[in-house]
């Protein structure tokens, strides 16, 4: 099945019973599949009148304790940013799927990775973060959807599923599995489900009384710091590597093929593929940098994750960068020369700095 279809079936397996969305390429198979399958399990599918409406429907549904989600692609996710900020400020566990397309602006309808900053820096106003997951296959799209739903409730915070047009529209075998249980965290303590027989509850993101907003932000910052234990990455062939490529999502998968091809030619190159973009797996990169390894960051954009790579290895090393422009479909051959050139540079640097 397509990656988009795998996501839809994972949402149902993960207990989602309300979906709100609006058509936009390249994620349309998600709402198309859910429109058919969600009512079969007693769920509700709503094609909203806009992305603004869909995101606010999500806020209302999760505030009432219902597992819900929205999906869209880059320009549509931009329209949702105000609501996502409100959800982070209100500590609501929404699940937001972004199948990246090329940008900026309307760009094109295929693929890109230009929404990295938006996803990992809190794309709306104010100080907040969203835990962000990036799959590289249809199977991983299914698995990370289930993981992301649980993490949203573990941390009572929005989670961004950072896919792209390649992941969403390619077709692969997928093993569908059912989680043993649904993690709803502390939902029974805060959901708005009528206050008969209990004290009233209030979910809000406005704190006007003196001292309340600083205290709230300190609480949120502590929560974001606690997310660091969720950092995940695929680590491939790094033990003997002189050069380590860092790439995520569909680009990470294609770079891995290029790394394999160059290793067959004797070039000692490895790969770190971040699975969580936030929290970023900085400790993995820092440990490799401490071993004297050099890095090249490869992205399907003009340079975003490279900043996190350089921060992770600061004081220990640096990273080259190669950006494959959004709107074109990368293949293994496109990454062979950049990797080989970076490998040659890493050797010269080692001779200068033994």
mmCIF file of C-alpha atoms in Angstrom:
data_model
loop_
_atom_site.group_PDB
_atom_site.id
_atom_site.type_symbol
_atom_site.label_atom_id
_atom_site.label_comp_id
_atom_site.label_asym_id
_atom_site.label_seq_id
_atom_site.Cartn_x
_atom_site.Cartn_y
_atom_site.Cartn_z
ATOM 1 C CA UNK A 1 0.000 0.000 0.000
ATOM 2 C CA UNK A 2 0.992 3.649 -0.314
ATOM 3 C CA UNK A 3 2.580 5.392 2.629
ATOM 4 C CA UNK A 4 -0.476 7.632 2.943
ATOM 5 C CA UNK A 5 -2.722 4.574 3.138
ATOM 6 C CA UNK A 6 -0.460 2.973 5.758
ATOM 7 C CA UNK A 7 -0.777 6.122 7.873
ATOM 8 C CA UNK A 8 -4.569 6.025 7.618
ATOM 9 C CA UNK A 9 -4.760 2.407 8.779
ATOM 10 C CA UNK A 10 -2.300 3.136 11.604
ATOM 11 C CA UNK A 11 -4.488 6.009 12.810
ATOM 12 C CA UNK A 12 -7.434 3.643 13.101
ATOM 13 C CA UNK A 13 -5.328 0.966 14.820
ATOM 14 C CA UNK A 14 -4.079 3.636 17.207
ATOM 15 C CA UNK A 15 -7.562 4.579 18.377
ATOM 16 C CA UNK A 16 -8.200 7.739 16.334
ATOM 17 C CA UNK A 17 -11.949 8.256 16.056
ATOM 18 C CA UNK A 18 -12.135 11.801 14.688
ATOM 19 C CA UNK A 19 -10.367 13.068 11.595
ATOM 20 C CA UNK A 20 -10.488 16.586 10.189
ATOM 21 C CA UNK A 21 -8.828 17.651 6.973
ATOM 22 C CA UNK A 22 -8.884 19.404 3.656
ATOM 23 C CA UNK A 23 -7.621 18.108 0.298
ATOM 24 C CA UNK A 24 -4.075 18.980 -0.728
ATOM 25 C CA UNK A 25 -1.458 17.001 -2.656
ATOM 26 C CA UNK A 26 0.562 14.890 -1.793
ATOM 27 C CA UNK A 27 -1.445 13.618 1.204
ATOM 28 C CA UNK A 28 -4.878 13.070 -0.331
ATOM 29 C CA UNK A 29 -4.923 9.293 0.111
ATOM 30 C CA UNK A 30 -5.019 9.820 3.891
ATOM 31 C CA UNK A 31 -8.454 11.500 3.939
ATOM 32 C CA UNK A 32 -9.653 9.356 1.035
ATOM 33 C CA UNK A 33 -8.868 6.171 2.979
ATOM 34 C CA UNK A 34 -10.241 7.481 6.272
ATOM 35 C CA UNK A 35 -13.469 8.652 4.623
ATOM 36 C CA UNK A 36 -14.160 4.989 3.839
ATOM 37 C CA UNK A 37 -12.568 3.176 6.775
ATOM 38 C CA UNK A 38 -13.141 5.445 9.804
ATOM 39 C CA UNK A 39 -16.961 5.163 9.857
ATOM 40 C CA UNK A 40 -16.588 1.354 9.886
ATOM 41 C CA UNK A 41 -15.161 1.568 13.431
ATOM 42 C CA UNK A 42 -17.640 4.160 14.663
ATOM 43 C CA UNK A 43 -15.396 7.125 13.887
ATOM 44 C CA UNK A 44 -16.207 10.495 12.376
ATOM 45 C CA UNK A 45 -14.660 11.894 9.201
ATOM 46 C CA UNK A 46 -15.043 15.609 8.480
ATOM 47 C CA UNK A 47 -13.780 17.391 5.397
ATOM 48 C CA UNK A 48 -13.537 20.873 6.852
ATOM 49 C CA UNK A 49 -14.028 24.066 4.880
ATOM 50 C CA UNK A 50 -10.356 24.988 5.336
ATOM 51 C CA UNK A 51 -7.163 24.022 7.128
ATOM 52 C CA UNK A 52 -7.919 26.691 9.715
ATOM 53 C CA UNK A 53 -11.217 25.041 10.505
ATOM 54 C CA UNK A 54 -9.714 21.545 10.550
ATOM 55 C CA UNK A 55 -7.035 22.490 13.074
ATOM 56 C CA UNK A 56 -9.521 24.154 15.393
ATOM 57 C CA UNK A 57 -11.800 21.117 15.170
ATOM 58 C CA UNK A 58 -8.777 19.079 16.256
ATOM 59 C CA UNK A 59 -8.269 21.331 19.276
ATOM 60 C CA UNK A 60 -11.888 20.937 20.308
ATOM 61 C CA UNK A 61 -11.935 17.167 19.853
ATOM 62 C CA UNK A 62 -8.759 16.437 21.821
ATOM 63 C CA UNK A 63 -9.839 18.845 24.579
ATOM 64 C CA UNK A 64 -12.877 16.612 25.050
ATOM 65 C CA UNK A 65 -10.635 13.545 25.375
ATOM 66 C CA UNK A 66 -11.111 12.067 21.898
ATOM 67 C CA UNK A 67 -8.152 10.708 19.959
ATOM 68 C CA UNK A 68 -8.132 12.853 16.827
ATOM 69 C CA UNK A 69 -5.820 14.031 14.082
ATOM 70 C CA UNK A 70 -5.440 16.269 11.058
ATOM 71 C CA UNK A 71 -3.338 15.828 7.949
ATOM 72 C CA UNK A 72 -2.212 18.259 5.299
ATOM 73 C CA UNK A 73 0.821 19.345 3.282
ATOM 74 C CA UNK A 74 3.160 22.274 3.631
ATOM 75 C CA UNK A 75 0.974 25.357 2.790
ATOM 76 C CA UNK A 76 -1.936 23.834 4.678
ATOM 77 C CA UNK A 77 0.206 23.172 7.743
ATOM 78 C CA UNK A 78 1.289 26.821 7.664
ATOM 79 C CA UNK A 79 -2.355 27.815 8.063
ATOM 80 C CA UNK A 80 -2.619 25.601 11.163
ATOM 81 C CA UNK A 81 0.297 27.147 13.052
ATOM 82 C CA UNK A 82 -1.748 29.477 15.269
ATOM 83 C CA UNK A 83 -3.872 26.577 16.480
ATOM 84 C CA UNK A 84 -0.826 24.369 17.061
ATOM 85 C CA UNK A 85 0.646 27.101 19.253
ATOM 86 C CA UNK A 86 -2.627 27.268 21.204
ATOM 87 C CA UNK A 87 -2.551 23.488 21.635
ATOM 88 C CA UNK A 88 1.038 23.540 22.917
ATOM 89 C CA UNK A 89 0.168 26.360 25.309
ATOM 90 C CA UNK A 90 -2.951 24.493 26.443
ATOM 91 C CA UNK A 91 -1.036 21.183 26.728
ATOM 92 C CA UNK A 92 -3.270 19.272 24.326
ATOM 93 C CA UNK A 93 -2.072 16.045 22.659
ATOM 94 C CA UNK A 94 -2.877 16.579 18.975
ATOM 95 C CA UNK A 95 -1.398 14.563 16.120
ATOM 96 C CA UNK A 96 -0.606 16.577 12.990
ATOM 97 C CA UNK A 97 0.526 14.880 9.775
ATOM 98 C CA UNK A 98 2.535 16.930 7.275
ATOM 99 C CA UNK A 99 3.416 15.298 3.958
ATOM 100 C CA UNK A 100 5.946 17.887 2.775
ATOM 101 C CA UNK A 101 5.828 19.245 -0.744
ATOM 102 C CA UNK A 102 8.230 21.606 -2.500
ATOM 103 C CA UNK A 103 8.271 25.265 -1.541
ATOM 104 C CA UNK A 104 8.414 28.072 -0.614
ATOM 105 C CA UNK A 105 4.981 29.442 -1.427
ATOM 106 C CA UNK A 106 2.776 27.055 -3.349
ATOM 107 C CA UNK A 107 5.911 25.467 -4.814
ATOM 108 C CA UNK A 108 4.905 22.240 -6.510
ATOM 109 C CA UNK A 109 2.844 19.186 -5.614
ATOM 110 C CA UNK A 110 5.554 16.592 -5.220
ATOM 111 C CA UNK A 111 8.229 16.451 -2.547
ATOM 112 C CA UNK A 112 10.666 18.401 -0.434
ATOM 113 C CA UNK A 113 11.986 18.724 3.120
ATOM 114 C CA UNK A 114 11.685 22.473 3.513
ATOM 115 C CA UNK A 115 9.391 22.333 6.556
ATOM 116 C CA UNK A 116 12.123 21.161 8.944
ATOM 117 C CA UNK A 117 12.431 24.519 10.716
ATOM 118 C CA UNK A 118 8.658 24.856 10.948
ATOM 119 C CA UNK A 119 8.315 21.434 12.553
ATOM 120 C CA UNK A 120 11.250 21.509 14.951
ATOM 121 C CA UNK A 121 11.247 25.133 16.089
ATOM 122 C CA UNK A 122 7.544 25.462 16.850
ATOM 123 C CA UNK A 123 6.249 26.987 13.627
ATOM 124 C CA UNK A 124 3.753 29.319 15.294
ATOM 125 C CA UNK A 125 4.116 32.173 17.751
ATOM 126 C CA UNK A 126 5.666 31.938 21.199
ATOM 127 C CA UNK A 127 8.127 29.568 22.833
ATOM 128 C CA UNK A 128 7.098 25.961 22.288
ATOM 129 C CA UNK A 129 8.262 22.734 20.674
ATOM 130 C CA UNK A 130 6.550 19.852 18.935
ATOM 131 C CA UNK A 131 7.990 16.353 19.062
ATOM 132 C CA UNK A 132 8.658 15.506 15.401
ATOM 133 C CA UNK A 133 8.937 12.092 13.719
ATOM 134 C CA UNK A 134 10.356 11.451 10.223
ATOM 135 C CA UNK A 135 9.820 8.058 8.503
ATOM 136 C CA UNK A 136 11.830 6.674 5.590
ATOM 137 C CA UNK A 137 9.514 3.857 4.439
ATOM 138 C CA UNK A 138 5.856 2.902 4.293
ATOM 139 C CA UNK A 139 6.351 0.462 7.166
ATOM 140 C CA UNK A 140 7.993 3.121 9.262
ATOM 141 C CA UNK A 141 5.155 5.493 8.398
ATOM 142 C CA UNK A 142 2.755 2.977 9.963
ATOM 143 C CA UNK A 143 4.962 2.322 12.992
ATOM 144 C CA UNK A 144 5.756 5.973 13.721
ATOM 145 C CA UNK A 145 2.096 6.955 13.451
ATOM 146 C CA UNK A 146 1.314 4.574 16.296
ATOM 147 C CA UNK A 147 4.326 5.799 18.260
ATOM 148 C CA UNK A 148 3.452 9.444 17.674
ATOM 149 C CA UNK A 149 -0.102 9.049 18.909
ATOM 150 C CA UNK A 150 1.154 7.587 22.181
ATOM 151 C CA UNK A 151 3.872 10.213 22.592
ATOM 152 C CA UNK A 152 1.305 12.983 22.169
ATOM 153 C CA UNK A 153 -0.522 11.667 25.236
ATOM 154 C CA UNK A 154 2.640 10.796 27.161
ATOM 155 C CA UNK A 155 3.732 14.435 26.976
ATOM 156 C CA UNK A 156 0.311 16.061 26.522
ATOM 157 C CA UNK A 157 1.707 17.983 23.577
ATOM 158 C CA UNK A 158 1.212 18.221 19.805
ATOM 159 C CA UNK A 159 3.273 15.772 17.753
ATOM 160 C CA UNK A 160 4.243 16.451 14.134
ATOM 161 C CA UNK A 161 4.528 13.580 11.671
ATOM 162 C CA UNK A 162 7.073 14.938 9.165
ATOM 163 C CA UNK A 163 6.587 12.937 5.982
ATOM 164 C CA UNK A 164 7.037 13.972 2.366
ATOM 165 C CA UNK A 165 5.686 13.370 -1.099
ATOM 166 C CA UNK A 166 7.936 10.357 -1.715
ATOM 167 C CA UNK A 167 6.934 8.577 1.495
ATOM 168 C CA UNK A 168 3.259 9.364 0.960
ATOM 169 C CA UNK A 169 2.896 8.232 -2.632
ATOM 170 C CA UNK A 170 5.302 5.295 -3.014
ATOM 171 C CA UNK A 171 3.900 1.800 -2.560
ATOM 172 C CA UNK A 172 5.523 -1.004 -0.527
ATOM 173 C CA UNK A 173 4.519 -4.059 1.497
ATOM 174 C CA UNK A 174 3.355 -3.052 4.976
ATOM 175 C CA UNK A 175 2.770 -5.310 7.976
ATOM 176 C CA UNK A 176 -0.287 -4.002 9.794
ATOM 177 C CA UNK A 177 -0.188 -4.632 13.540
ATOM 178 C CA UNK A 178 -2.391 -3.733 16.437
ATOM 179 C CA UNK A 179 -0.941 -2.127 19.567
ATOM 180 C CA UNK A 180 -1.497 -4.039 22.783
ATOM 181 C CA UNK A 181 -3.031 -0.986 24.431
ATOM 182 C CA UNK A 182 -3.842 2.676 23.901
ATOM 183 C CA UNK A 183 -1.844 5.182 25.926
ATOM 184 C CA UNK A 184 -4.184 8.010 26.883
ATOM 185 C CA UNK A 185 -1.850 9.382 29.535
ATOM 186 C CA UNK A 186 -3.693 11.477 32.122
ATOM 187 C CA UNK A 187 -6.653 12.308 29.867
ATOM 188 C CA UNK A 188 -9.212 11.436 32.558
ATOM 189 C CA UNK A 189 -7.749 14.174 34.769
ATOM 190 C CA UNK A 190 -8.130 17.065 32.302
ATOM 191 C CA UNK A 191 -10.610 16.259 29.512
ATOM 192 C CA UNK A 192 -13.665 18.469 29.155
ATOM 193 C CA UNK A 193 -16.529 15.992 29.230
ATOM 194 C CA UNK A 194 -19.135 17.677 31.408
ATOM 195 C CA UNK A 195 -18.597 18.547 35.064
ATOM 196 C CA UNK A 196 -21.529 16.755 36.653
ATOM 197 C CA UNK A 197 -20.223 15.207 39.868
ATOM 198 C CA UNK A 198 -16.806 16.859 39.777
ATOM 199 C CA UNK A 199 -15.118 20.244 39.943
ATOM 200 C CA UNK A 200 -15.076 22.426 36.849
ATOM 201 C CA UNK A 201 -12.028 22.226 34.591
ATOM 202 C CA UNK A 202 -10.454 24.851 32.386
ATOM 203 C CA UNK A 203 -8.125 24.312 29.434
ATOM 204 C CA UNK A 204 -6.501 27.532 28.285
ATOM 205 C CA UNK A 205 -3.380 29.102 26.821
ATOM 206 C CA UNK A 206 -3.922 32.612 28.208
ATOM 207 C CA UNK A 207 -2.217 33.549 31.496
ATOM 208 C CA UNK A 208 -2.831 37.192 32.405
ATOM 209 C CA UNK A 209 -2.289 37.168 36.164
ATOM 210 C CA UNK A 210 1.179 38.460 37.193
ATOM 211 C CA UNK A 211 3.741 35.670 37.318
ATOM 212 C CA UNK A 212 1.514 32.973 35.837
ATOM 213 C CA UNK A 213 2.905 32.983 32.281
ATOM 214 C CA UNK A 214 6.573 32.711 33.368
ATOM 215 C CA UNK A 215 5.659 29.800 35.628
ATOM 216 C CA UNK A 216 3.726 28.119 32.812
ATOM 217 C CA UNK A 217 6.625 28.521 30.393
ATOM 218 C CA UNK A 218 9.083 27.093 32.896
ATOM 219 C CA UNK A 219 6.807 24.073 33.208
ATOM 220 C CA UNK A 220 6.674 23.689 29.420
ATOM 221 C CA UNK A 221 10.458 24.046 29.060
ATOM 222 C CA UNK A 222 10.958 21.294 31.639
ATOM 223 C CA UNK A 223 8.600 19.083 29.662
ATOM 224 C CA UNK A 224 10.462 19.708 26.415
ATOM 225 C CA UNK A 225 13.741 18.901 28.150
ATOM 226 C CA UNK A 226 12.255 15.608 29.353
ATOM 227 C CA UNK A 227 11.499 14.691 25.720
ATOM 228 C CA UNK A 228 15.230 14.276 25.075
ATOM 229 C CA UNK A 229 15.014 10.652 26.133
ATOM 230 C CA UNK A 230 12.806 9.986 23.086
ATOM 231 C CA UNK A 231 15.625 10.842 20.619
ATOM 232 C CA UNK A 232 15.930 8.124 17.982
ATOM 233 C CA UNK A 233 18.120 7.529 14.931
ATOM 234 C CA UNK A 234 19.161 4.772 12.583
ATOM 235 C CA UNK A 235 22.939 4.322 12.796
ATOM 236 C CA UNK A 236 24.561 2.493 9.875
ATOM 237 C CA UNK A 237 28.204 1.486 9.308
ATOM 238 C CA UNK A 238 29.757 4.187 11.498
ATOM 239 C CA UNK A 239 32.273 2.135 13.474
ATOM 240 C CA UNK A 240 35.050 2.320 10.873
ATOM 241 C CA UNK A 241 33.762 5.408 9.067
ATOM 242 C CA UNK A 242 35.934 8.447 8.384
ATOM 243 C CA UNK A 243 32.894 10.321 7.048
ATOM 244 C CA UNK A 244 29.354 10.151 8.447
ATOM 245 C CA UNK A 245 26.424 11.272 6.309
ATOM 246 C CA UNK A 246 23.425 12.707 8.156
ATOM 247 C CA UNK A 247 20.097 12.655 6.316
ATOM 248 C CA UNK A 248 16.447 12.122 7.264
ATOM 249 C CA UNK A 249 13.228 10.847 5.770
ATOM 250 C CA UNK A 250 13.158 9.720 2.141
ATOM 251 C CA UNK A 251 16.497 11.454 1.497
ATOM 252 C CA UNK A 252 18.032 9.429 4.328
ATOM 253 C CA UNK A 253 16.893 6.217 2.697
ATOM 254 C CA UNK A 254 18.365 7.185 -0.682
ATOM 255 C CA UNK A 255 21.616 8.369 0.915
ATOM 256 C CA UNK A 256 21.913 4.979 2.619
ATOM 257 C CA UNK A 257 21.908 3.323 -0.811
ATOM 258 C CA UNK A 258 24.671 5.705 -1.926
ATOM 259 C CA UNK A 259 26.677 4.929 1.215
ATOM 260 C CA UNK A 260 26.392 1.195 0.500
ATOM 261 C CA UNK A 261 27.578 1.722 -3.079
ATOM 262 C CA UNK A 262 30.610 3.758 -2.017
ATOM 263 C CA UNK A 263 31.541 1.321 0.742
ATOM 264 C CA UNK A 264 31.744 -1.362 -1.960
ATOM 265 C CA UNK A 265 34.398 0.868 -3.573
ATOM 266 C CA UNK A 266 36.357 0.977 -0.307
ATOM 267 C CA UNK A 267 35.219 4.362 1.008
ATOM 268 C CA UNK A 268 34.634 4.177 4.744
ATOM 269 C CA UNK A 269 31.389 6.152 4.986
ATOM 270 C CA UNK A 270 28.580 5.692 7.511
ATOM 271 C CA UNK A 271 25.114 7.127 8.021
ATOM 272 C CA UNK A 272 23.072 8.574 10.856
ATOM 273 C CA UNK A 273 19.407 8.977 9.932
ATOM 274 C CA UNK A 274 17.498 10.974 12.565
ATOM 275 C CA UNK A 275 14.057 9.481 13.193
ATOM 276 C CA UNK A 276 13.128 12.125 15.747
ATOM 277 C CA UNK A 277 13.855 15.562 14.314
ATOM 278 C CA UNK A 278 12.861 16.995 17.677
ATOM 279 C CA UNK A 279 14.332 15.961 19.995
ATOM 280 C CA UNK A 280 17.365 15.807 17.727
ATOM 281 C CA UNK A 281 19.715 12.838 18.335
ATOM 282 C CA UNK A 282 22.597 15.150 19.165
ATOM 283 C CA UNK A 283 24.292 12.792 21.618
ATOM 284 C CA UNK A 284 24.824 10.199 18.888
ATOM 285 C CA UNK A 285 26.507 12.765 16.635
ATOM 286 C CA UNK A 286 28.548 14.279 19.455
ATOM 287 C CA UNK A 287 29.928 10.849 20.356
ATOM 288 C CA UNK A 288 30.970 10.239 16.743
ATOM 289 C CA UNK A 289 32.519 13.698 16.477
ATOM 290 C CA UNK A 290 34.549 12.967 19.615
ATOM 291 C CA UNK A 291 36.051 10.034 17.693
ATOM 292 C CA UNK A 292 37.338 12.440 15.048
ATOM 293 C CA UNK A 293 34.804 11.664 12.347
ATOM 294 C CA UNK A 294 33.796 14.279 9.777
ATOM 295 C CA UNK A 295 30.197 14.849 8.651
ATOM 296 C CA UNK A 296 28.168 15.774 5.613
ATOM 297 C CA UNK A 297 24.512 16.707 5.972
ATOM 298 C CA UNK A 298 22.296 15.938 2.975
ATOM 299 C CA UNK A 299 18.784 17.319 2.715
ATOM 300 C CA UNK A 300 16.070 17.789 0.097
ATOM 301 C CA UNK A 301 16.071 21.529 0.840
ATOM 302 C CA UNK A 302 18.459 24.479 0.860
ATOM 303 C CA UNK A 303 19.895 23.779 4.320
ATOM 304 C CA UNK A 304 17.999 23.409 7.601
ATOM 305 C CA UNK A 305 18.888 20.290 9.594
ATOM 306 C CA UNK A 306 22.555 21.085 8.955
ATOM 307 C CA UNK A 307 22.263 23.747 11.652
ATOM 308 C CA UNK A 308 21.290 21.101 14.220
ATOM 309 C CA UNK A 309 24.122 18.848 13.069
ATOM 310 C CA UNK A 310 26.653 21.642 13.493
ATOM 311 C CA UNK A 311 25.273 22.487 16.917
ATOM 312 C CA UNK A 312 25.505 18.837 17.945
ATOM 313 C CA UNK A 313 29.204 18.558 17.002
ATOM 314 C CA UNK A 314 30.306 22.098 17.916
ATOM 315 C CA UNK A 315 33.734 22.220 19.499
ATOM 316 C CA UNK A 316 34.427 18.712 18.206
ATOM 317 C CA UNK A 317 33.976 18.897 14.454
ATOM 318 C CA UNK A 318 31.966 20.360 11.587
ATOM 319 C CA UNK A 319 29.671 19.271 8.779
ATOM 320 C CA UNK A 320 29.695 19.831 5.036
ATOM 321 C CA UNK A 321 26.323 20.348 3.387
ATOM 322 C CA UNK A 322 24.707 19.190 0.167
ATOM 323 C CA UNK A 323 21.202 20.341 -0.653
ATOM 324 C CA UNK A 324 19.154 18.609 -3.334
ATOM 325 C CA UNK A 325 16.615 21.154 -4.507
ATOM 326 C CA UNK A 326 12.919 20.555 -3.712
ATOM 327 C CA UNK A 327 10.798 19.678 -6.693
ATOM 328 C CA UNK A 328 13.145 17.080 -8.187
ATOM 329 C CA UNK A 329 13.179 13.374 -7.394
ATOM 330 C CA UNK A 330 16.596 12.398 -5.999
ATOM 331 C CA UNK A 331 18.166 9.028 -6.740
ATOM 332 C CA UNK A 332 21.227 7.198 -5.460
ATOM 333 C CA UNK A 333 23.511 8.538 -8.215
ATOM 334 C CA UNK A 334 22.786 12.131 -7.201
ATOM 335 C CA UNK A 335 24.540 11.621 -3.872
ATOM 336 C CA UNK A 336 27.604 9.632 -4.950
ATOM 337 C CA UNK A 337 29.747 12.612 -5.998
ATOM 338 C CA UNK A 338 28.922 14.841 -2.984
ATOM 339 C CA UNK A 339 29.708 11.967 -0.631
ATOM 340 C CA UNK A 340 32.945 11.063 -2.419
ATOM 341 C CA UNK A 341 34.090 14.699 -2.445
ATOM 342 C CA UNK A 342 33.336 15.109 1.268
ATOM 343 C CA UNK A 343 35.199 11.857 1.950
ATOM 344 C CA UNK A 344 38.273 13.203 0.162
ATOM 345 C CA UNK A 345 38.105 16.452 2.133
ATOM 346 C CA UNK A 346 37.792 14.564 5.412
ATOM 347 C CA UNK A 347 41.034 12.752 4.638
ATOM 348 C CA UNK A 348 42.908 16.001 3.988
ATOM 349 C CA UNK A 349 41.534 17.497 7.197
ATOM 350 C CA UNK A 350 42.727 14.504 9.192
ATOM 351 C CA UNK A 351 46.254 14.881 7.812
ATOM 352 C CA UNK A 352 46.295 18.568 8.793
ATOM 353 C CA UNK A 353 44.790 17.894 12.209
ATOM 354 C CA UNK A 354 45.961 14.450 13.386
#
